[in-house]
Amino acid sequence: MSEALEGLSFERILQDTERHYRIRGGMDKKRAEQGPGRELSMYLQGEEGEEEVLWMRVGIGL
């Protein structure tokens, strides 16, 4: 997968991810479904379709 992402900007991935979640009801909806300390995915819209790139969101309850 790293070869597929080579040469892409982080901004482009953020834009595609924003589009993905906006179409599916928004990031707040996804966060509410996942709860704190869960993984959320980032997406890239490429020539062959949408591709998932994972990142970790860590939440610590006080």
CSV table of C-alpha atoms in Angstrom, one decimal:
chain,number,residue,atom,x,y,z
A,1,MET,CA,0.0,0.0,0.0
A,2,SER,CA,2.9,2.4,0.6
A,3,GLU,CA,3.7,2.4,-3.1
A,4,ALA,CA,0.1,3.4,-3.8
A,5,LEU,CA,0.4,6.4,-1.5
A,6,GLU,CA,3.8,7.5,-2.7
A,7,GLY,CA,3.7,11.1,-4.0
A,8,LEU,CA,0.4,11.9,-2.5
A,9,SER,CA,-0.1,14.8,-0.1
A,10,PHE,CA,-1.6,14.4,3.3
A,11,GLU,CA,-4.0,17.1,2.4
A,12,ARG,CA,-5.4,15.0,-0.5
A,13,ILE,CA,-6.0,12.1,1.8
A,14,LEU,CA,-7.8,14.4,4.3
A,15,GLN,CA,-10.0,15.8,1.5
A,16,ASP,CA,-11.0,12.3,0.3
A,17,THR,CA,-11.6,11.2,3.9
A,18,GLU,CA,-13.8,14.2,4.5
A,19,ARG,CA,-15.8,13.4,1.4
A,20,HIS,CA,-16.2,9.8,2.5
A,21,TYR,CA,-17.6,10.6,5.9
A,22,ARG,CA,-19.7,13.5,4.7
A,23,ILE,CA,-21.5,11.2,2.2
A,24,ARG,CA,-22.0,8.6,5.0
A,25,GLY,CA,-23.4,10.9,7.7
A,26,GLY,CA,-20.4,12.8,9.0
A,27,MET,CA,-17.3,12.3,11.2
A,28,ASP,CA,-19.3,13.1,14.4
A,29,LYS,CA,-21.6,10.2,13.7
A,30,LYS,CA,-18.7,7.8,13.2
A,31,ARG,CA,-17.0,9.0,16.4
A,32,ALA,CA,-20.2,8.4,18.3
A,33,GLU,CA,-20.5,4.9,16.9
A,34,GLN,CA,-16.9,4.1,17.8
A,35,GLY,CA,-16.6,5.7,21.2
A,36,PRO,CA,-13.3,6.8,22.8
A,37,GLY,CA,-10.0,5.1,22.0
A,38,ARG,CA,-11.0,3.4,18.8
A,39,GLU,CA,-9.6,3.3,15.3
A,40,LEU,CA,-11.0,5.5,12.6
A,41,SER,CA,-10.1,5.1,8.9
A,42,MET,CA,-8.8,7.5,6.4
A,43,TYR,CA,-9.7,7.1,2.7
A,44,LEU,CA,-8.1,7.9,-0.6
A,45,GLN,CA,-10.2,8.0,-3.8
A,46,GLY,CA,-7.9,6.6,-6.6
A,47,GLU,CA,-8.3,5.5,-10.1
A,48,GLU,CA,-9.4,2.1,-9.1
A,49,GLY,CA,-11.9,3.3,-6.5
A,50,GLU,CA,-11.8,4.1,-2.8
A,51,GLU,CA,-8.8,2.9,-0.7
A,52,GLU,CA,-8.7,2.7,3.1
A,53,VAL,CA,-5.7,4.0,5.0
A,54,LEU,CA,-5.9,3.4,8.8
A,55,TRP,CA,-4.8,5.7,11.6
A,56,MET,CA,-5.3,5.5,15.4
A,57,ARG,CA,-7.3,7.9,17.5
A,58,VAL,CA,-6.6,7.5,21.1
A,59,GLY,CA,-9.0,8.8,23.7
A,60,ILE,CA,-8.4,8.8,27.5
A,61,GLY,CA,-11.4,9.3,29.8
A,62,LEU,CA,-10.7,11.4,32.8
